[in-house]
Amino acid sequence: MVKQISVFLENKAGRLASVTRVLGDAGINIRALSIADTSDFGVLRLIVNDPDKAYRILKEAGFTVSQTDVVAVSVPDRPGGLAEILEVMAEADINIEYLYAFIGTTARNALVIFKVEDVEKTTSFFKDKGIKFLGASEIYSL
Amino acid sequence: MKKVLGRSDDMIIVRGVNVFPSMVESVLLSIAGVEPHYLLVVDRVGTLDELEVWVEVSERFFSDQVRKLEELGRTIQKELESALGILVKVRLVEPKSLERFEGKAKRVLDKRNL
């Protein structure tokens, strides 16, 4: 299971800078990130090489942090690649809370991080359908 | 007698309505997911007073889903508005970000030039 780190960010100058500085100083490498923003606050979502350490370090530094299970899917990096996977998920009634994508180091595939309600159900569904998703070790060592 | 420094209950008047910090506190205590650490910020925008309530999100409640945090904000707002009888803006802030006090807490930040 891939673990995502989420951090509550108050709408204040320099908050994001200090999160990334804390992670950087602890030698934690960010693999992917996205920010959900509202007018008052934001939620920073991160995939890092060592989520347990990142969680501990951020907590010690006084940030509000949580860990969430997400699914990382390898999507063919060509027009329509994501659409195919989303269509299959829609047919199976899998609701997506949010997602974010990044292009992997292997140029042929892009990676999409999905937050879904039921991670177990989704991964076993992907297995059945032959959709390639990545395990924790593969993601963290990208 | 020394000069009067302020009210012991920190009551403020916003748009003609008496607002007691203790009322805000009891509303917050009744809602799961918030810490009873708060600050009332009053300002005058144009000719009208505006009340903002800053509330700390609890560590346990924090979620990666913005939707849940926004719902929490709305719940607090509704509860406060029905208890106080005036419009309130709620702002969620990070845990432990509001000042802690020994002795009498300072719960009001009045930015109006009265």
PDB file of N, CA and C in Angstrom, chain B residues 5-73:
ATOM      1  N   LEU B   5      -9.129  48.213  33.642  1.00  0.00           N
ATOM      2  CA  LEU B   5      -8.409  47.659  32.491  1.00  0.00           C
ATOM      3  C   LEU B   5      -9.332  47.005  31.475  1.00  0.00           C
ATOM      4  N   GLY B   6     -10.442  46.504  31.943  1.00  0.00           N
ATOM      5  CA  GLY B   6     -11.344  45.845  31.004  1.00  0.00           C
ATOM      6  C   GLY B   6     -12.367  45.039  31.758  1.00  0.00           C
ATOM      7  N   ARG B   7     -13.192  44.340  31.030  1.00  0.00           N
ATOM      8  CA  ARG B   7     -14.227  43.538  31.650  1.00  0.00           C
ATOM      9  C   ARG B   7     -13.673  42.161  32.018  1.00  0.00           C
ATOM     10  N   SER B   8     -14.144  41.621  33.117  1.00  0.00           N
ATOM     11  CA  SER B   8     -13.658  40.311  33.503  1.00  0.00           C
ATOM     12  C   SER B   8     -14.175  39.226  32.564  1.00  0.00           C
ATOM     13  N   ASP B   9     -15.345  39.481  31.954  1.00  0.00           N
ATOM     14  CA  ASP B   9     -15.878  38.462  31.043  1.00  0.00           C
ATOM     15  C   ASP B   9     -15.538  38.742  29.583  1.00  0.00           C
ATOM     16  N   ASP B  10     -14.772  39.826  29.323  1.00  0.00           N
ATOM     17  CA  ASP B  10     -14.351  40.174  27.964  1.00  0.00           C
ATOM     18  C   ASP B  10     -15.494  40.377  26.977  1.00  0.00           C
ATOM     19  N   MET B  11     -16.660  40.729  27.488  1.00  0.00           N
ATOM     20  CA  MET B  11     -17.779  40.908  26.562  1.00  0.00           C
ATOM     21  C   MET B  11     -17.480  42.014  25.552  1.00  0.00           C
ATOM     22  N   ILE B  12     -17.889  41.763  24.300  1.00  0.00           N
ATOM     23  CA  ILE B  12     -17.749  42.807  23.290  1.00  0.00           C
ATOM     24  C   ILE B  12     -19.116  43.040  22.660  1.00  0.00           C
ATOM     25  N   ILE B  13     -19.262  44.217  22.075  1.00  0.00           N
ATOM     26  CA  ILE B  13     -20.525  44.502  21.399  1.00  0.00           C
ATOM     27  C   ILE B  13     -20.266  44.553  19.906  1.00  0.00           C
ATOM     28  N   VAL B  14     -20.924  43.649  19.190  1.00  0.00           N
ATOM     29  CA  VAL B  14     -20.758  43.581  17.742  1.00  0.00           C
ATOM     30  C   VAL B  14     -22.116  43.820  17.107  1.00  0.00           C
ATOM     31  N   ARG B  15     -22.207  44.865  16.310  1.00  0.00           N
ATOM     32  CA  ARG B  15     -23.465  45.254  15.676  1.00  0.00           C
ATOM     33  C   ARG B  15     -24.596  45.335  16.705  1.00  0.00           C
ATOM     34  N   GLY B  16     -24.286  45.874  17.829  1.00  0.00           N
ATOM     35  CA  GLY B  16     -25.307  46.072  18.840  1.00  0.00           C
ATOM     36  C   GLY B  16     -25.648  44.833  19.637  1.00  0.00           C
ATOM     37  N   VAL B  17     -24.970  43.738  19.376  1.00  0.00           N
ATOM     38  CA  VAL B  17     -25.271  42.497  20.091  1.00  0.00           C
ATOM     39  C   VAL B  17     -24.140  42.192  21.069  1.00  0.00           C
ATOM     40  N   ASN B  18     -24.528  41.818  22.277  1.00  0.00           N
ATOM     41  CA  ASN B  18     -23.510  41.450  23.259  1.00  0.00           C
ATOM     42  C   ASN B  18     -22.962  40.064  22.967  1.00  0.00           C
ATOM     43  N   VAL B  19     -21.661  39.985  22.811  1.00  0.00           N
ATOM     44  CA  VAL B  19     -21.039  38.693  22.531  1.00  0.00           C
ATOM     45  C   VAL B  19     -20.095  38.333  23.676  1.00  0.00           C
ATOM     46  N   PHE B  20     -20.377  37.203  24.301  1.00  0.00           N
ATOM     47  CA  PHE B  20     -19.530  36.741  25.403  1.00  0.00           C
ATOM     48  C   PHE B  20     -18.630  35.601  24.918  1.00  0.00           C
ATOM     49  N   PRO B  21     -17.312  35.723  25.111  1.00  0.00           N
ATOM     50  CA  PRO B  21     -16.421  34.626  24.730  1.00  0.00           C
ATOM     51  C   PRO B  21     -16.836  33.290  25.355  1.00  0.00           C
ATOM     52  N   SER B  22     -17.404  33.344  26.548  1.00  0.00           N
ATOM     53  CA  SER B  22     -17.801  32.083  27.187  1.00  0.00           C
ATOM     54  C   SER B  22     -18.868  31.341  26.379  1.00  0.00           C
ATOM     55  N   MET B  23     -19.696  32.091  25.644  1.00  0.00           N
ATOM     56  CA  MET B  23     -20.704  31.436  24.803  1.00  0.00           C
ATOM     57  C   MET B  23     -20.040  30.714  23.646  1.00  0.00           C
ATOM     58  N   VAL B  24     -19.038  31.364  23.073  1.00  0.00           N
ATOM     59  CA  VAL B  24     -18.305  30.741  21.972  1.00  0.00           C
ATOM     60  C   VAL B  24     -17.649  29.451  22.470  1.00  0.00           C
ATOM     61  N   GLU B  25     -17.077  29.546  23.655  1.00  0.00           N
ATOM     62  CA  GLU B  25     -16.391  28.388  24.215  1.00  0.00           C
ATOM     63  C   GLU B  25     -17.338  27.205  24.399  1.00  0.00           C
ATOM     64  N   SER B  26     -18.529  27.485  24.923  1.00  0.00           N
ATOM     65  CA  SER B  26     -19.437  26.358  25.168  1.00  0.00           C
ATOM     66  C   SER B  26     -19.934  25.755  23.863  1.00  0.00           C
ATOM     67  N   VAL B  27     -20.074  26.573  22.809  1.00  0.00           N
ATOM     68  CA  VAL B  27     -20.451  26.025  21.505  1.00  0.00           C
ATOM     69  C   VAL B  27     -19.334  25.116  20.984  1.00  0.00           C
ATOM     70  N   LEU B  28     -18.097  25.592  21.091  1.00  0.00           N
ATOM     71  CA  LEU B  28     -16.975  24.805  20.572  1.00  0.00           C
ATOM     72  C   LEU B  28     -16.828  23.483  21.311  1.00  0.00           C
ATOM     73  N   LEU B  29     -17.069  23.517  22.615  1.00  0.00           N
ATOM     74  CA  LEU B  29     -16.942  22.294  23.406  1.00  0.00           C
ATOM     75  C   LEU B  29     -17.966  21.247  22.992  1.00  0.00           C
ATOM     76  N   SER B  30     -19.072  21.718  22.391  1.00  0.00           N
ATOM     77  CA  SER B  30     -20.117  20.765  22.013  1.00  0.00           C
ATOM     78  C   SER B  30     -19.881  20.156  20.637  1.00  0.00           C
ATOM     79  N   ILE B  31     -18.869  20.631  19.928  1.00  0.00           N
ATOM     80  CA  ILE B  31     -18.613  20.124  18.577  1.00  0.00           C
ATOM     81  C   ILE B  31     -17.371  19.242  18.573  1.00  0.00           C
ATOM     82  N   ALA B  32     -17.514  18.039  18.050  1.00  0.00           N
ATOM     83  CA  ALA B  32     -16.362  17.135  17.976  1.00  0.00           C
ATOM     84  C   ALA B  32     -15.407  17.616  16.897  1.00  0.00           C
ATOM     85  N   GLY B  33     -14.124  17.481  17.145  1.00  0.00           N
ATOM     86  CA  GLY B  33     -13.154  17.808  16.109  1.00  0.00           C
ATOM     87  C   GLY B  33     -12.530  19.180  16.230  1.00  0.00           C
ATOM     88  N   VAL B  34     -12.938  19.924  17.252  1.00  0.00           N
ATOM     89  CA  VAL B  34     -12.274  21.213  17.455  1.00  0.00           C
ATOM     90  C   VAL B  34     -11.721  21.293  18.870  1.00  0.00           C
ATOM     91  N   GLU B  35     -10.703  22.074  19.017  1.00  0.00           N
ATOM     92  CA  GLU B  35     -10.120  22.311  20.332  1.00  0.00           C
ATOM     93  C   GLU B  35     -10.769  23.581  20.870  1.00  0.00           C
ATOM     94  N   PRO B  36     -10.951  23.644  22.178  1.00  0.00           N
ATOM     95  CA  PRO B  36     -11.540  24.889  22.716  1.00  0.00           C
ATOM     96  C   PRO B  36     -10.512  26.015  22.811  1.00  0.00           C
ATOM     97  N   HIS B  37      -9.673  26.105  21.804  1.00  0.00           N
ATOM     98  CA  HIS B  37      -8.732  27.219  21.725  1.00  0.00           C
ATOM     99  C   HIS B  37      -9.200  28.091  20.587  1.00  0.00           C
ATOM    100  N   TYR B  38      -9.510  29.343  20.908  1.00  0.00           N
ATOM    101  CA  TYR B  38     -10.135  30.177  19.892  1.00  0.00           C
ATOM    102  C   TYR B  38      -9.772  31.633  20.144  1.00  0.00           C
ATOM    103  N   LEU B  39     -10.045  32.447  19.133  1.00  0.00           N
ATOM    104  CA  LEU B  39      -9.824  33.874  19.251  1.00  0.00           C
ATOM    105  C   LEU B  39     -10.934  34.588  18.489  1.00  0.00           C
ATOM    106  N   LEU B  40     -11.537  35.570  19.138  1.00  0.00           N
ATOM    107  CA  LEU B  40     -12.548  36.375  18.446  1.00  0.00           C
ATOM    108  C   LEU B  40     -11.853  37.596  17.865  1.00  0.00           C
ATOM    109  N   VAL B  41     -11.988  37.770  16.571  1.00  0.00           N
ATOM    110  CA  VAL B  41     -11.371  38.920  15.927  1.00  0.00           C
ATOM    111  C   VAL B  41     -12.486  39.818  15.393  1.00  0.00           C
ATOM    112  N   VAL B  42     -12.547  41.024  15.921  1.00  0.00           N
ATOM    113  CA  VAL B  42     -13.589  41.965  15.480  1.00  0.00           C
ATOM    114  C   VAL B  42     -12.941  43.075  14.686  1.00  0.00           C
ATOM    115  N   ASP B  43     -13.536  43.388  13.576  1.00  0.00           N
ATOM    116  CA  ASP B  43     -13.012  44.474  12.762  1.00  0.00           C
ATOM    117  C   ASP B  43     -14.186  45.265  12.206  1.00  0.00           C
ATOM    118  N   ARG B  44     -13.906  46.478  11.818  1.00  0.00           N
ATOM    119  CA  ARG B  44     -14.957  47.273  11.209  1.00  0.00           C
ATOM    120  C   ARG B  44     -14.647  47.427   9.733  1.00  0.00           C
ATOM    121  N   VAL B  45     -15.522  46.846   8.920  1.00  0.00           N
ATOM    122  CA  VAL B  45     -15.346  46.926   7.472  1.00  0.00           C
ATOM    123  C   VAL B  45     -16.375  47.922   6.964  1.00  0.00           C
ATOM    124  N   GLY B  46     -15.900  49.066   6.472  1.00  0.00           N
ATOM    125  CA  GLY B  46     -16.813  50.135   6.107  1.00  0.00           C
ATOM    126  C   GLY B  46     -17.427  50.677   7.383  1.00  0.00           C
ATOM    127  N   THR B  47     -18.747  50.559   7.495  1.00  0.00           N
ATOM    128  CA  THR B  47     -19.390  51.061   8.705  1.00  0.00           C
ATOM    129  C   THR B  47     -19.908  49.932   9.580  1.00  0.00           C
ATOM    130  N   LEU B  48     -19.660  48.677   9.141  1.00  0.00           N
ATOM    131  CA  LEU B  48     -20.217  47.545   9.883  1.00  0.00           C
ATOM    132  C   LEU B  48     -19.139  46.712  10.572  1.00  0.00           C
ATOM    133  N   ASP B  49     -19.496  46.188  11.739  1.00  0.00           N
ATOM    134  CA  ASP B  49     -18.584  45.301  12.451  1.00  0.00           C
ATOM    135  C   ASP B  49     -18.633  43.904  11.854  1.00  0.00           C
ATOM    136  N   GLU B  50     -17.483  43.271  11.823  1.00  0.00           N
ATOM    137  CA  GLU B  50     -17.461  41.881  11.394  1.00  0.00           C
ATOM    138  C   GLU B  50     -16.750  41.041  12.428  1.00  0.00           C
ATOM    139  N   LEU B  51     -17.353  39.897  12.727  1.00  0.00           N
ATOM    140  CA  LEU B  51     -16.775  39.014  13.731  1.00  0.00           C
ATOM    141  C   LEU B  51     -16.224  37.762  13.068  1.00  0.00           C
ATOM    142  N   GLU B  52     -14.948  37.525  13.324  1.00  0.00           N
ATOM    143  CA  GLU B  52     -14.323  36.320  12.818  1.00  0.00           C
ATOM    144  C   GLU B  52     -13.916  35.485  14.023  1.00  0.00           C
ATOM    145  N   VAL B  53     -14.169  34.196  13.961  1.00  0.00           N
ATOM    146  CA  VAL B  53     -13.755  33.322  15.057  1.00  0.00           C
ATOM    147  C   VAL B  53     -12.694  32.368  14.532  1.00  0.00           C
ATOM    148  N   TRP B  54     -11.520  32.448  15.128  1.00  0.00           N
ATOM    149  CA  TRP B  54     -10.441  31.549  14.728  1.00  0.00           C
ATOM    150  C   TRP B  54     -10.477  30.337  15.651  1.00  0.00           C
ATOM    151  N   VAL B  55     -10.508  29.178  15.070  1.00  0.00           N
ATOM    152  CA  VAL B  55     -10.609  27.954  15.859  1.00  0.00           C
ATOM    153  C   VAL B  55      -9.514  26.982  15.442  1.00  0.00           C
ATOM    154  N   GLU B  56      -8.924  26.334  16.434  1.00  0.00           N
ATOM    155  CA  GLU B  56      -7.898  25.340  16.112  1.00  0.00           C
ATOM    156  C   GLU B  56      -8.540  24.010  15.731  1.00  0.00           C
ATOM    157  N   VAL B  57      -8.077  23.440  14.638  1.00  0.00           N
ATOM    158  CA  VAL B  57      -8.513  22.098  14.232  1.00  0.00           C
ATOM    159  C   VAL B  57      -7.792  21.104  15.130  1.00  0.00           C
ATOM    160  N   SER B  58      -8.517  20.054  15.555  1.00  0.00           N
ATOM    161  CA  SER B  58      -7.820  19.105  16.416  1.00  0.00           C
ATOM    162  C   SER B  58      -6.998  18.138  15.565  1.00  0.00           C
ATOM    163  N   GLU B  59      -5.883  17.682  16.106  1.00  0.00           N
ATOM    164  CA  GLU B  59      -4.987  16.745  15.429  1.00  0.00           C
ATOM    165  C   GLU B  59      -5.758  15.519  14.960  1.00  0.00           C
ATOM    166  N   ARG B  60      -6.631  15.038  15.825  1.00  0.00           N
ATOM    167  CA  ARG B  60      -7.347  13.797  15.542  1.00  0.00           C
ATOM    168  C   ARG B  60      -8.318  13.971  14.389  1.00  0.00           C
ATOM    169  N   PHE B  61      -8.855  15.170  14.269  1.00  0.00           N
ATOM    170  CA  PHE B  61      -9.864  15.368  13.246  1.00  0.00           C
ATOM    171  C   PHE B  61      -9.267  15.622  11.874  1.00  0.00           C
ATOM    172  N   PHE B  62      -8.036  16.066  11.848  1.00  0.00           N
ATOM    173  CA  PHE B  62      -7.451  16.483  10.575  1.00  0.00           C
ATOM    174  C   PHE B  62      -7.578  15.382   9.529  1.00  0.00           C
ATOM    175  N   SER B  63      -8.008  15.768   8.356  1.00  0.00           N
ATOM    176  CA  SER B  63      -8.233  14.810   7.289  1.00  0.00           C
ATOM    177  C   SER B  63      -7.570  15.320   6.027  1.00  0.00           C
ATOM    178  N   ASP B  64      -7.227  14.389   5.132  1.00  0.00           N
ATOM    179  CA  ASP B  64      -6.639  14.813   3.867  1.00  0.00           C
ATOM    180  C   ASP B  64      -7.723  15.322   2.929  1.00  0.00           C
ATOM    181  N   GLN B  65      -8.985  15.163   3.351  1.00  0.00           N
ATOM    182  CA  GLN B  65     -10.083  15.595   2.506  1.00  0.00           C
ATOM    183  C   GLN B  65     -10.562  16.987   2.885  1.00  0.00           C
ATOM    184  N   VAL B  66     -10.400  17.899   1.947  1.00  0.00           N
ATOM    185  CA  VAL B  66     -10.790  19.285   2.162  1.00  0.00           C
ATOM    186  C   VAL B  66     -12.279  19.378   2.494  1.00  0.00           C
ATOM    187  N   ARG B  67     -13.046  18.512   1.830  1.00  0.00           N
ATOM    188  CA  ARG B  67     -14.495  18.512   2.024  1.00  0.00           C
ATOM    189  C   ARG B  67     -14.858  18.388   3.506  1.00  0.00           C
ATOM    190  N   LYS B  68     -14.179  17.475   4.203  1.00  0.00           N
ATOM    191  CA  LYS B  68     -14.500  17.253   5.616  1.00  0.00           C
ATOM    192  C   LYS B  68     -14.147  18.465   6.470  1.00  0.00           C
ATOM    193  N   LEU B  69     -13.020  19.089   6.149  1.00  0.00           N
ATOM    194  CA  LEU B  69     -12.618  20.269   6.910  1.00  0.00           C
ATOM    195  C   LEU B  69     -13.596  21.414   6.671  1.00  0.00           C
ATOM    196  N   GLU B  70     -14.045  21.533   5.421  1.00  0.00           N
ATOM    197  CA  GLU B  70     -14.996  22.611   5.124  1.00  0.00           C
ATOM    198  C   GLU B  70     -16.332  22.365   5.821  1.00  0.00           C
ATOM    199  N   GLU B  71     -16.731  21.092   5.867  1.00  0.00           N
ATOM    200  CA  GLU B  71     -17.964  20.757   6.581  1.00  0.00           C
ATOM    201  C   GLU B  71     -17.852  21.154   8.049  1.00  0.00           C
ATOM    202  N   LEU B  72     -16.703  20.855   8.636  1.00  0.00           N
ATOM    203  CA  LEU B  72     -16.479  21.212  10.033  1.00  0.00           C
ATOM    204  C   LEU B  72     -16.611  22.716  10.227  1.00  0.00           C
ATOM    205  N   GLY B  73     -15.985  23.479   9.322  1.00  0.00           N
ATOM    206  CA  GLY B  73     -16.067  24.925   9.394  1.00  0.00           C
ATOM    207  C   GLY B  73     -17.503  25.416   9.334  1.00  0.00           C
TER     208      GLY B  73
END
